[in-house]
Coordinates of C-alpha atoms and ligand atoms in Angstrom, one line a residue:
X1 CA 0.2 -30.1 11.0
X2 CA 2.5 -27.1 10.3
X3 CA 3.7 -26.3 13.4
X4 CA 6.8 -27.8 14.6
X5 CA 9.8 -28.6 12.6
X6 CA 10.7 -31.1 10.1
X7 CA 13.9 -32.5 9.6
X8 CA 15.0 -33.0 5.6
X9 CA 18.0 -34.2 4.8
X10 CA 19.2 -32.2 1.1
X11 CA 16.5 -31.2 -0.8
X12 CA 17.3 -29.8 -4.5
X13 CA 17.0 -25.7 -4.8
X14 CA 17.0 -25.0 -8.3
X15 CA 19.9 -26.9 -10.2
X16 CA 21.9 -27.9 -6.9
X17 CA 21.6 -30.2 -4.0
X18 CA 22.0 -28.5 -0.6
X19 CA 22.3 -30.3 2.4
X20 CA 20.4 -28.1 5.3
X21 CA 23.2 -28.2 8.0
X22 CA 25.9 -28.6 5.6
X23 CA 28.8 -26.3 6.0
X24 CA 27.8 -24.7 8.8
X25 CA 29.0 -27.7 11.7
X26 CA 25.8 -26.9 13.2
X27 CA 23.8 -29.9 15.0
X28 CA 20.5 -30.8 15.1
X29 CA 19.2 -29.3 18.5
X30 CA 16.2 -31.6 18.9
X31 CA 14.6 -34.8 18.9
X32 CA 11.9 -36.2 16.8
X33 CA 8.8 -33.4 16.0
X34 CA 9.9 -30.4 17.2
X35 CA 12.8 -28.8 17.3
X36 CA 14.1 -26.1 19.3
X37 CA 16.9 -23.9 19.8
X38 CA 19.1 -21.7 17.3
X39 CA 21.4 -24.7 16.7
X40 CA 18.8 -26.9 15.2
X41 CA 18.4 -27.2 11.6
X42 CA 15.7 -27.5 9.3
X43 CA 14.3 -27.2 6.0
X44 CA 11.1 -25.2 6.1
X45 CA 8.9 -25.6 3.2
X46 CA 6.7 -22.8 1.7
X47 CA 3.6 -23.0 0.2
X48 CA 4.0 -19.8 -2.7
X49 CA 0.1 -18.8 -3.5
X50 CA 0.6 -17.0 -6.4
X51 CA 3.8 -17.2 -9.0
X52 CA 3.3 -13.4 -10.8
X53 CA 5.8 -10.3 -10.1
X54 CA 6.3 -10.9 -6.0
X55 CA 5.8 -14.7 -6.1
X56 CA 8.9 -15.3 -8.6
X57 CA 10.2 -12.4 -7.1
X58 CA 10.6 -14.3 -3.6
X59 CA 11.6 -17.6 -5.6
X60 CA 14.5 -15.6 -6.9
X61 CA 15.5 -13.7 -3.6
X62 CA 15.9 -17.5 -2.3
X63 CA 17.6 -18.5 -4.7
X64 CA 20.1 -16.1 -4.3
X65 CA 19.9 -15.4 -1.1
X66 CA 19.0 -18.9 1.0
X67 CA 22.6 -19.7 2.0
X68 CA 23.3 -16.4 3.1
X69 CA 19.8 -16.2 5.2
X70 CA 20.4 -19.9 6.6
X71 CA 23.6 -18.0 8.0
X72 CA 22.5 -14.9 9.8
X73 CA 19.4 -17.1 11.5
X74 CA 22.4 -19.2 12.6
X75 CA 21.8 -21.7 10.4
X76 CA 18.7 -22.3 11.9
X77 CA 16.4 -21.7 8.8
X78 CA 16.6 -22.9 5.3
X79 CA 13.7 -22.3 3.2
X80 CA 12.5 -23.9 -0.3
X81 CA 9.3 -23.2 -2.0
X82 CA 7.8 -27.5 -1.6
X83 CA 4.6 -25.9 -3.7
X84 CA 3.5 -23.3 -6.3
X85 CA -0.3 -22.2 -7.5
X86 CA -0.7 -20.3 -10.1
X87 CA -4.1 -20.4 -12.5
X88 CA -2.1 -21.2 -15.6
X89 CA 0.9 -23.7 -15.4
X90 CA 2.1 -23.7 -18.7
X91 CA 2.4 -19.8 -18.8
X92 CA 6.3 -18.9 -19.6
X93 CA 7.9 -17.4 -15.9
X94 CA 10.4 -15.0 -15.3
X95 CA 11.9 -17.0 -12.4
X96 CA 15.7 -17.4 -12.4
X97 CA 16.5 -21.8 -12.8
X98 CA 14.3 -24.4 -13.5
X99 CA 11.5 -24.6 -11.5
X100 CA 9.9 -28.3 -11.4
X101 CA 6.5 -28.5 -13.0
X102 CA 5.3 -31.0 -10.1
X103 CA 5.5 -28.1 -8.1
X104 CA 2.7 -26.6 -9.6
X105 CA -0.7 -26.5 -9.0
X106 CA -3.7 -24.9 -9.2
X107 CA -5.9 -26.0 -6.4
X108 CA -5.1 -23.8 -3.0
X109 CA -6.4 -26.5 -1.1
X110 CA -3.7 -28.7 -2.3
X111 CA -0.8 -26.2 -1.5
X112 CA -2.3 -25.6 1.9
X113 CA -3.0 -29.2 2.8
X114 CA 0.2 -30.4 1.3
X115 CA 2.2 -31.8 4.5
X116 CA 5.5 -30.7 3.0
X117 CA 4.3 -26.8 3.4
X118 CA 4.7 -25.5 6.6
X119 CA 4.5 -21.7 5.8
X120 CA 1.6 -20.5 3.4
X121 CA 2.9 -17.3 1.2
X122 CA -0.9 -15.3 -0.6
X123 CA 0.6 -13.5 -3.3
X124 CA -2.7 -13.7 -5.7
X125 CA -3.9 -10.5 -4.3
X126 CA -7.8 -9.9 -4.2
X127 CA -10.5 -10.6 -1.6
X128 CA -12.1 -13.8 -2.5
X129 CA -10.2 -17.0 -2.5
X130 CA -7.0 -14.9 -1.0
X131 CA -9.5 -15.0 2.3
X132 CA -10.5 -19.0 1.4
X133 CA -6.2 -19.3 1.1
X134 CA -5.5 -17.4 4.5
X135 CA -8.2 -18.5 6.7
X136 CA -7.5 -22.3 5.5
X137 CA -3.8 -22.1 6.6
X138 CA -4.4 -20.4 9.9
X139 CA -7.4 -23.3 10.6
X140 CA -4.2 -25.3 9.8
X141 CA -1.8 -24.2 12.1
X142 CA 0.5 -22.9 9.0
X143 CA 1.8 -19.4 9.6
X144 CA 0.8 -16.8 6.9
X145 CA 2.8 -14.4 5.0
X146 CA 0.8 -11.8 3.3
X147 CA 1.5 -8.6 0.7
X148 CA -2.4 -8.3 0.7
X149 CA -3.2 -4.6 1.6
X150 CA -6.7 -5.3 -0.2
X151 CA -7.0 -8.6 2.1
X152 CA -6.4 -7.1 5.5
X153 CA -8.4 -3.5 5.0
X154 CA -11.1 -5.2 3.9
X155 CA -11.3 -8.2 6.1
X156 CA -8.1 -7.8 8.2
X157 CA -10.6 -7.7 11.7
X158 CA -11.9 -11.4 11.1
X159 CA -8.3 -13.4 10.0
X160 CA -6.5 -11.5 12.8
X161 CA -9.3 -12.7 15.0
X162 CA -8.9 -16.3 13.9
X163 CA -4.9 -15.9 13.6
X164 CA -5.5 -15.3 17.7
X165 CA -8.0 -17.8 17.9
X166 CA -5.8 -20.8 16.1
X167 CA -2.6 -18.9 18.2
X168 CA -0.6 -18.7 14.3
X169 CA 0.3 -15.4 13.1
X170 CA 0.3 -13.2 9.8
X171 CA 3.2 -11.5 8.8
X172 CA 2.3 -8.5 6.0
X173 CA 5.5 -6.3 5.8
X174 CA 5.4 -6.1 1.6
X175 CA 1.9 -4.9 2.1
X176 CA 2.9 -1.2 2.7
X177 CA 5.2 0.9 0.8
X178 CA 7.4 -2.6 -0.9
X179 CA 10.8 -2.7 0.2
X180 CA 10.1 -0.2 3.0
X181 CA 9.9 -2.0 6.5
X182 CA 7.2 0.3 7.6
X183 CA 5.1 -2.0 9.2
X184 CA 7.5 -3.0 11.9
X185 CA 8.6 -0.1 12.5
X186 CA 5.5 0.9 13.6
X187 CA 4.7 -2.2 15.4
X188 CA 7.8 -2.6 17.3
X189 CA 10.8 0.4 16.9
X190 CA 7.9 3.0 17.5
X191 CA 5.9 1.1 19.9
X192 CA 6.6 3.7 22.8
X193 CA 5.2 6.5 21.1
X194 CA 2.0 8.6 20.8
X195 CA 1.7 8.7 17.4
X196 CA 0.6 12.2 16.2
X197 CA 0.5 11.5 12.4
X198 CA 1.8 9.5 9.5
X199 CA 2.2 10.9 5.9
X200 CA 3.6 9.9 2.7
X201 CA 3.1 8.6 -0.5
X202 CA 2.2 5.2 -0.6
X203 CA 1.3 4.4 -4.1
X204 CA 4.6 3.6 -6.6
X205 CA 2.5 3.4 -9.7
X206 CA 0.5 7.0 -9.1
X207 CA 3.8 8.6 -8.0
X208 CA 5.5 7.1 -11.3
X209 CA 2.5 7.9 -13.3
X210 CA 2.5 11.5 -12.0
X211 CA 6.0 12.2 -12.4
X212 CA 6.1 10.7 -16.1
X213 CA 3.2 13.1 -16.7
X214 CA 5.3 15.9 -15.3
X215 CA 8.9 15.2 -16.3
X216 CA 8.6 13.5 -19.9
X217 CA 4.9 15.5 -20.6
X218 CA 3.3 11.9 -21.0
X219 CA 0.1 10.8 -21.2
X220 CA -1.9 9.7 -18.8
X221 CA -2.5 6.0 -20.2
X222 CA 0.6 5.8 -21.7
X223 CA 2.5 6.1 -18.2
X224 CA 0.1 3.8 -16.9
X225 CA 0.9 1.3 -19.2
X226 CA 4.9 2.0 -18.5
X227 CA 3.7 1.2 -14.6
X228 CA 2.2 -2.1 -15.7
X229 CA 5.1 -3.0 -17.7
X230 CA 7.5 -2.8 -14.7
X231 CA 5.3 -4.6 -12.5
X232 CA 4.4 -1.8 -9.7
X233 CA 0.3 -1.9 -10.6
X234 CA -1.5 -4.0 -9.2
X235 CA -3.6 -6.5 -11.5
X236 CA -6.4 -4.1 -11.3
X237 CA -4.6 -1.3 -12.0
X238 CA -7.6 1.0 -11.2
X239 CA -7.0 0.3 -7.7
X240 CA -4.0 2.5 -7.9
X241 CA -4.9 5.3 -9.7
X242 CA -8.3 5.7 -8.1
X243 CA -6.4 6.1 -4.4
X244 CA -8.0 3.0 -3.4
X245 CA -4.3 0.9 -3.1
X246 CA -2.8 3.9 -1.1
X247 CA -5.7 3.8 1.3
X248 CA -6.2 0.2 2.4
X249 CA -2.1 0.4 2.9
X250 CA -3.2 4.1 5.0
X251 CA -6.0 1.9 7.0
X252 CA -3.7 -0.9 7.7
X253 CA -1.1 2.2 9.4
X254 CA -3.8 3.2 11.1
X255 CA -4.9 0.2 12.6
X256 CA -1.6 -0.6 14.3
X257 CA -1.1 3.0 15.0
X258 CA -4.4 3.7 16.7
X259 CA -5.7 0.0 17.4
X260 CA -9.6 0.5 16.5
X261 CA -11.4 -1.2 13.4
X262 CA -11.4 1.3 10.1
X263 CA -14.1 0.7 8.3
X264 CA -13.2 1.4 4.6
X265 CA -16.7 3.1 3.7
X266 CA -15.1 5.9 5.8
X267 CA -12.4 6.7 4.2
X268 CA -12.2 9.6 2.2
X269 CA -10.2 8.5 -1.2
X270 CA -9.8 9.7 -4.6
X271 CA -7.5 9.2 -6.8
X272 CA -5.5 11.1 -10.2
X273 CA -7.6 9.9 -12.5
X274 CA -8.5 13.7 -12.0
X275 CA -5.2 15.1 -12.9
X276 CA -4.4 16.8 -16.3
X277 CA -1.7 18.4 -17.4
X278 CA -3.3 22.1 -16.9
X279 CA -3.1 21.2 -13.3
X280 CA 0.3 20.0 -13.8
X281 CA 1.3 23.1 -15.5
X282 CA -0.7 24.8 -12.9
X283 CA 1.4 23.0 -10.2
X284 CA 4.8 23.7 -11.1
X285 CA 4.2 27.6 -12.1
X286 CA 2.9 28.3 -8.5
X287 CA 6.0 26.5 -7.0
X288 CA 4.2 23.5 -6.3
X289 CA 3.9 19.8 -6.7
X290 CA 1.5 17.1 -7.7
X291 CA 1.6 13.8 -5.3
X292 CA -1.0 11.6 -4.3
X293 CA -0.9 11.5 -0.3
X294 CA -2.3 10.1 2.4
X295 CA -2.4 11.7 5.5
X296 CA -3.2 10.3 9.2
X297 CA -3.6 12.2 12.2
X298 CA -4.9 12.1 15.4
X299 CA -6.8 15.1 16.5
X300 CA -6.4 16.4 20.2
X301 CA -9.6 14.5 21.5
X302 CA -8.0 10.9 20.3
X303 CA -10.1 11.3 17.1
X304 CA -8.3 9.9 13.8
X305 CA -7.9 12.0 10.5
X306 CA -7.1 9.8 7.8
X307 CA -7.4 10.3 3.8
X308 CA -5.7 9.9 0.8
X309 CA -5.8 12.4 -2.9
X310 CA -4.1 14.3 -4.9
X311 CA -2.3 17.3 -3.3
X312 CA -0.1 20.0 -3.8
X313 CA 2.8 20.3 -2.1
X314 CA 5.7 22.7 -2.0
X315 CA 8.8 21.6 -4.1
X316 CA 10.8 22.5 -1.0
X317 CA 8.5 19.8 0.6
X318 CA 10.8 16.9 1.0
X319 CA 7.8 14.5 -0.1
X320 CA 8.3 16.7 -3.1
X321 CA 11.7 15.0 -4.0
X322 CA 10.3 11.7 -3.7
X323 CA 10.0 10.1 -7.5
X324 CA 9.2 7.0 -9.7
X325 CA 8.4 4.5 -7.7
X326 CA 9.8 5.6 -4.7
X327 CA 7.3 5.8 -1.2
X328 CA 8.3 8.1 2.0
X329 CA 6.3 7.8 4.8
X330 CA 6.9 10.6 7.5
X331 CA 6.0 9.2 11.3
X332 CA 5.7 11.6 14.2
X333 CA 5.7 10.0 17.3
X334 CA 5.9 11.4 20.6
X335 CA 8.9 10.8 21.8
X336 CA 10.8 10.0 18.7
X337 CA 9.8 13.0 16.8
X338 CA 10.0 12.8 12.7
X339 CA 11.4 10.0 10.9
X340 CA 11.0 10.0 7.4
X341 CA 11.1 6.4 5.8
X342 CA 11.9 6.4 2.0
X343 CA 12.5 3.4 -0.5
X344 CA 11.2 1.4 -3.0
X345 CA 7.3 0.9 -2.5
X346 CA 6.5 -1.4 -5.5
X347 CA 8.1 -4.3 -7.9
X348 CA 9.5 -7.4 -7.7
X349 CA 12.8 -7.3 -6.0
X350 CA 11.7 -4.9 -3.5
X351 CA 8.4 -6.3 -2.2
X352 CA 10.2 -10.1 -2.4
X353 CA 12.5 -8.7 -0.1
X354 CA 9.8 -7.3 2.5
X355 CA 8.1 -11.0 1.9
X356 CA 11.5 -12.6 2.5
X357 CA 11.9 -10.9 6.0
X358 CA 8.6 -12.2 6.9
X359 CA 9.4 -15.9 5.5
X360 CA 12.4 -15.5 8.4
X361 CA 10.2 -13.9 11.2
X362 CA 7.4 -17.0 10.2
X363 CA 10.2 -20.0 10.8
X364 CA 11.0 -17.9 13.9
X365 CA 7.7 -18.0 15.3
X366 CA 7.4 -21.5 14.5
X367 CA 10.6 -22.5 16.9
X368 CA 9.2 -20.3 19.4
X369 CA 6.1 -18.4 20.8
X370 CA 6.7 -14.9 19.2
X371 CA 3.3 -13.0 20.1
X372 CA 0.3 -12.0 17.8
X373 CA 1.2 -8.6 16.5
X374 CA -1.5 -8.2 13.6
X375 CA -4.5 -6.2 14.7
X376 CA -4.6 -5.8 18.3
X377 CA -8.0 -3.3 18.7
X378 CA -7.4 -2.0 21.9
X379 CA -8.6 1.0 22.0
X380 CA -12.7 0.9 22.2
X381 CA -14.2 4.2 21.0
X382 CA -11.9 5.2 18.2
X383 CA -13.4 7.4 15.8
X384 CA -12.5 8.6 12.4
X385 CA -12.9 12.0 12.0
X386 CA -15.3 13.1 9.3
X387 CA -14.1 14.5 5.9
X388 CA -16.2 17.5 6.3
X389 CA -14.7 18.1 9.5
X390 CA -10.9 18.3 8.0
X391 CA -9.3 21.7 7.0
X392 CA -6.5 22.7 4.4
X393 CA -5.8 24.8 2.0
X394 CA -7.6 23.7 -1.9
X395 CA -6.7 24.4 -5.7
X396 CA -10.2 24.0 -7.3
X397 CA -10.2 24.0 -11.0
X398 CA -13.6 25.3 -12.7
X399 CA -14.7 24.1 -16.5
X400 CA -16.6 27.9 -17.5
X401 CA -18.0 29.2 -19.8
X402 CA -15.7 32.3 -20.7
X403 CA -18.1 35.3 -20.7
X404 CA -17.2 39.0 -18.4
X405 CA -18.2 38.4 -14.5
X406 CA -17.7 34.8 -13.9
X407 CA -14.8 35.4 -11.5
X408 CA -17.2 37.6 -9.6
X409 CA -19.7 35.2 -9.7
X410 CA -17.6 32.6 -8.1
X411 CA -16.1 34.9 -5.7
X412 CA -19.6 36.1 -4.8
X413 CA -20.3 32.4 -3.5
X414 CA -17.0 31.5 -2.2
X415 CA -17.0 35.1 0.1
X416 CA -20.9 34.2 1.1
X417 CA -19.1 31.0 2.8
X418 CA -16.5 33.3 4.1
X419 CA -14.0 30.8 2.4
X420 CA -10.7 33.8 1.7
X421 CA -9.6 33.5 -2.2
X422 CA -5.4 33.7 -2.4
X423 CA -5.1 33.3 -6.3
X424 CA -7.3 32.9 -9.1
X425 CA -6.2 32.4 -12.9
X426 CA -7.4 31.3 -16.2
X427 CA -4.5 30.6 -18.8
X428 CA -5.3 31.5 -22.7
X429 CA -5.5 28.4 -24.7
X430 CA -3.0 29.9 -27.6
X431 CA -4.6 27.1 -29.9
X432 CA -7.7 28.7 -29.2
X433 CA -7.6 32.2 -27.6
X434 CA -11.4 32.6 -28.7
X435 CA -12.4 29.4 -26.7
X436 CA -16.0 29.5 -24.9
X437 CA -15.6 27.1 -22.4
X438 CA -12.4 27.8 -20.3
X439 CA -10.5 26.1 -16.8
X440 CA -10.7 28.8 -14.6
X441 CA -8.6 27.6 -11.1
X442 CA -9.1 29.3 -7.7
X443 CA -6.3 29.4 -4.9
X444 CA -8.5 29.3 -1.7
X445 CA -7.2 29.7 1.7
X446 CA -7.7 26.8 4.5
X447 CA -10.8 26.3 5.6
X448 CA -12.9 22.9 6.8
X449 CA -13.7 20.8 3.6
X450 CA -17.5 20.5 4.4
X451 CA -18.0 24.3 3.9
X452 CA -16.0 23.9 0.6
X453 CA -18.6 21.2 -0.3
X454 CA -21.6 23.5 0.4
X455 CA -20.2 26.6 -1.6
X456 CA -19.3 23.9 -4.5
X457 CA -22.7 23.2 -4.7
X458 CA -24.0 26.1 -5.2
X459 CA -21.3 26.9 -7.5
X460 CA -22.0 24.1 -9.9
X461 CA -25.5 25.4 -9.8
X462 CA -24.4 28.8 -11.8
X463 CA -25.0 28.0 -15.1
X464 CA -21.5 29.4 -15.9
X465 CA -20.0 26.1 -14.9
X466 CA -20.3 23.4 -17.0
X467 CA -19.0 20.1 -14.9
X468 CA -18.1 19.2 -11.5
X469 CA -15.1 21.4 -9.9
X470 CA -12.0 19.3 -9.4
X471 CA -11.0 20.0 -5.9
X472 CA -6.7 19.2 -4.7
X473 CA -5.7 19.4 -1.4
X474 CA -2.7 22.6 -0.6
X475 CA -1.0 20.5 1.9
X476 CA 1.5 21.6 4.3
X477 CA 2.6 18.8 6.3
X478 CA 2.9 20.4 9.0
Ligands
NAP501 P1 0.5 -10.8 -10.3 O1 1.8 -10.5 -11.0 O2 -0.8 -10.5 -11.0 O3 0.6 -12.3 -9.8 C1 -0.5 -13.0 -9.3 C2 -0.2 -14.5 -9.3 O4 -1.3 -15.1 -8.6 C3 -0.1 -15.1 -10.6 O5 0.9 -16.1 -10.6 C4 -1.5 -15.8 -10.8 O6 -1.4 -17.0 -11.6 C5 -1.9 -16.2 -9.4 N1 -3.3 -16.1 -9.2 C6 -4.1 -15.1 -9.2 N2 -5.4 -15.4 -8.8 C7 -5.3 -16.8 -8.6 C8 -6.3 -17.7 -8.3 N3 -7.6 -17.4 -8.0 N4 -5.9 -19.0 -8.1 C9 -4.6 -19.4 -8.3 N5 -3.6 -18.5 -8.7 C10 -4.0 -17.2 -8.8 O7 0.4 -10.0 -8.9 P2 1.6 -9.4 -8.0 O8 2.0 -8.1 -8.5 O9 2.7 -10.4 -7.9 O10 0.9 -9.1 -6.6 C11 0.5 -10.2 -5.8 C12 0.1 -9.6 -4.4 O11 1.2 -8.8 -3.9 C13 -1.1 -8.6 -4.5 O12 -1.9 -8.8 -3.3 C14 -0.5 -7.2 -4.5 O13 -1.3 -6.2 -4.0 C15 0.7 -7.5 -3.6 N6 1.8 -6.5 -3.8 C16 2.3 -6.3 -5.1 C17 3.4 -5.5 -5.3 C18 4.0 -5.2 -6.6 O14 4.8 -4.4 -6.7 N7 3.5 -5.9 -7.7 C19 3.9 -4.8 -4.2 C20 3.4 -5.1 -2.9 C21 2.4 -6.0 -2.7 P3 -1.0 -16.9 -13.2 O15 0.5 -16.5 -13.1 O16 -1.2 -18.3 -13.7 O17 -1.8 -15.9 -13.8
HSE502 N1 0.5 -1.3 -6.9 C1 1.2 -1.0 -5.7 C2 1.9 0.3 -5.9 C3 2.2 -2.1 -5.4 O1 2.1 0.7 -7.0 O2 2.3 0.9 -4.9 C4 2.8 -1.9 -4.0 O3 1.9 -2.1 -3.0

């Protein structure tokens, strides 16, 4: 069973012996089994699912931070990792010490059935066997400690349903934003308010790529593969730069904001693997910025707005400021008002350090009763609003065919949906001033998206056009 504490006497964390209540002349609190009170002292093993960028990254934070965590809980919590699964034991790790190979394995059921693992840590990422991982240690009585965004927007309603059902929680701070303790924030410091929106930039591997793009002119793939390299993307990296990452972390916000079930296939998402440099270019020259955002809101009948793409917003923006593979979430809340919360969203020392805090609330909860905090869906008819029925400004690029009219043409349809034009302009190619086929980009003043979908239609019907428009936001942020 993993609830209740063990008693260990030293146990080896990487190349030294530590005794768990040595130097801190703290006594054991309990008897036999479980233990309770802030003066016992135990050694808490974890079971670490997964040994890539977060995994070593929390081995590492332990190793250099255990002594120092064993004091602020009192010395009531010592950690060590008693088991490790990776798919590929013999792959080289960037983990600081030696880390013993009979730790290793790479069967989950092992890890979670292990007796010495009284805390399961999912750091594989995915759907699949992530679910097998976290619904096994729950139906074990292990707490779970999550950075799964994927996991819990896809299938968070059913393993917070058996986290209530076996009464053990989930903890999933490193799944939004890294190093940024968003989620609790929301769950607990806000927990009085109305919450009227939340806003940001959630993605660190877009935001880098985007700002690489824009700062050191390069490439798209190239930037990308800088991302990888540093260990922000996600192992399929198409999951951040098709908006996808940024709006399961946007439904899990919502969920604990607005406390209804999000189903995914309602989400409106895209991603930059729209952006070019023109629009780039296009950006800066009209005083604005590129950033992929995702924006909830509630709308005055209780109804939520929530989608993530590529926007513009003004450089005076303060989300404009925002860079690399920094996040920023903006919260409104009722009473509070704004609070912006910035920091690193993605990589190893960051997200360790959101897992870390989690590890610590975990060994809390197992002392003592702390509550089910997950998903609590209270509220019955919560609605997401439809996409159609959300209104900004837009910066629509056009692929035309360069010939006298065409700006009347696409005005002609554009006035027709009474959709107001505020700028319109189609930069000379000086490789190729003669060039037949153009990118022509309207301005267009705010206006609900559904009627910008009708007139796009029957825009890409004019046989000036020659692909799909490629629509940005003009947000506000109001
Ligand atoms: P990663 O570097 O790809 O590491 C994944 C680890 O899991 C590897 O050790 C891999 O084993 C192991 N693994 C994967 N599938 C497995 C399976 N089926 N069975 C056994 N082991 C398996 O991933 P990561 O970047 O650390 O991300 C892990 C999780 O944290 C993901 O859910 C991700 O969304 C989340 N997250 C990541 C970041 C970040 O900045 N990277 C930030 C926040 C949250 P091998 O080493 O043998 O290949
Ligand atoms: N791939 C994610 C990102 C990791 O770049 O934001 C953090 O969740």
């Amino acid at each position: 069973m993993g609830i209740g504490w063990r008693r260990s006497g030293s146990f080896r964390r990487g190349s030294e012996d530590f005794s768990p209540c040595g130097g801190y002349g703290l006594e054991d609190g309990g008897g036999a089994g479980t233990f309770r009170g802030v003066n016992s002292c135990a050694s808490l093993g974890i079971g670490l699912a997964g040994f890539g960028t977060v995994g070593s990254g929390v081995w590492n934070t332990l190793e250099r931070n255990g002594d120092l965590i064993t004091g602020r809980t009192g010395g009531g919590v010592m950690l060590h990792v008693a088991k490790i699964l990776v798919r590929d034991p013999a792959k080289a790790r960037a983990a600081t010490g030696e880390v013993p190979a009979e730790r290793f394995t790479t069967n989950w059921r092992e890890l979670v059935e292990d007796p010495a693992v009284d805390i399961v840590v999912e750091l594989i990422g995915g759907t699949t066997d992530a679910f097998e991982i976290v619904a096994a240690a729950l139906r074990a009585r292990k707490p779970v400690v999550t950075g799964n965004k994927a996991l819990l927007a896809e299938r968070g309603v059913e393993l917070f349903a058996l986290s209530r059902e076996m009464d053990v929680p989930i903890h999933f701070e490193a799944a939004v934003a890294g190093g940024i303790p968003i989620i609790r924030t929301v769950q607990d410091s806000l927990i009085g308010n109305r919450i009227h929106s939340i806003s940001g930039i959630i993605n660190g591997t877009s935001n880098y790529i985007l700002g690489r793009m824009t700062d050191a002119g390069l490439t798209f793939e190239t930037a990308l593969a800088e991302a990888q390299g540093l260990g922000y993307a996600e192992a399929d990296p198409a999951l951040d730069v098709n908006g996808w990452d940024a709006a399961h972390k946007a439904i899990l916000l919502a969920t604990l904001a607005y406390g209804f079930p999000i189903d995914p296939g309602l989400v409106h998402v895209s991603g930059i693997e729209q952006v070019r440099p023109i629009d780039i270019t296009f950006s800066k020259n009209l005083g604005y910025v590129v950033k992929l955002l995702a924006v909830i809101r509630e709308h005055a009948d209780g109804s939520v707005e929530l989608r993530v793409q590529p926007s513009f917003i003004a450089k005076t923006n303060i989300l404009a400021s925002v860079h690399g593979v920094f996040n920023a979430v903006a919260v409104h809340g009722d009473a509070a008002g704004e609070a912006l919360f910035y920091g690193r969203g993605a990589g190893q020392d960051p997200t360790a350090s959101s897992v870390v805090a989690d590890l610590v609330e975990a060994s809390r909860s197992l002392r003592q009763a702390s509550g089910h905090r997950g998903f609590l869906l209270y509220r019955e008819n919560g609605r997401l609003v439809p996409v159609e029925e959300t209104s900004t400004a837009y910066y629509v690029r056009f692929d035309v065919t360069d010939r006298p009219g065409v700006v009347a043409e696409i005005a002609r349809v554009l006035a027709d949906h009474r959709i107001g034009i505020s700028g319109t302009h189609s930069p000379v190619n000086p490789a190729n001033p003669d060039a037949e086929f153009v990118d022509m980009v309207f301005l267009l003043h705010t206006c609900a998206y559904g009627k910008l979908k009708q007139a796009l239609a029957e825009i890409e019907g004019l046989d000036c056009i020659n692909s799909e428009p490629v629509v940005f936001r003009i947000e506000s942020l109001g």
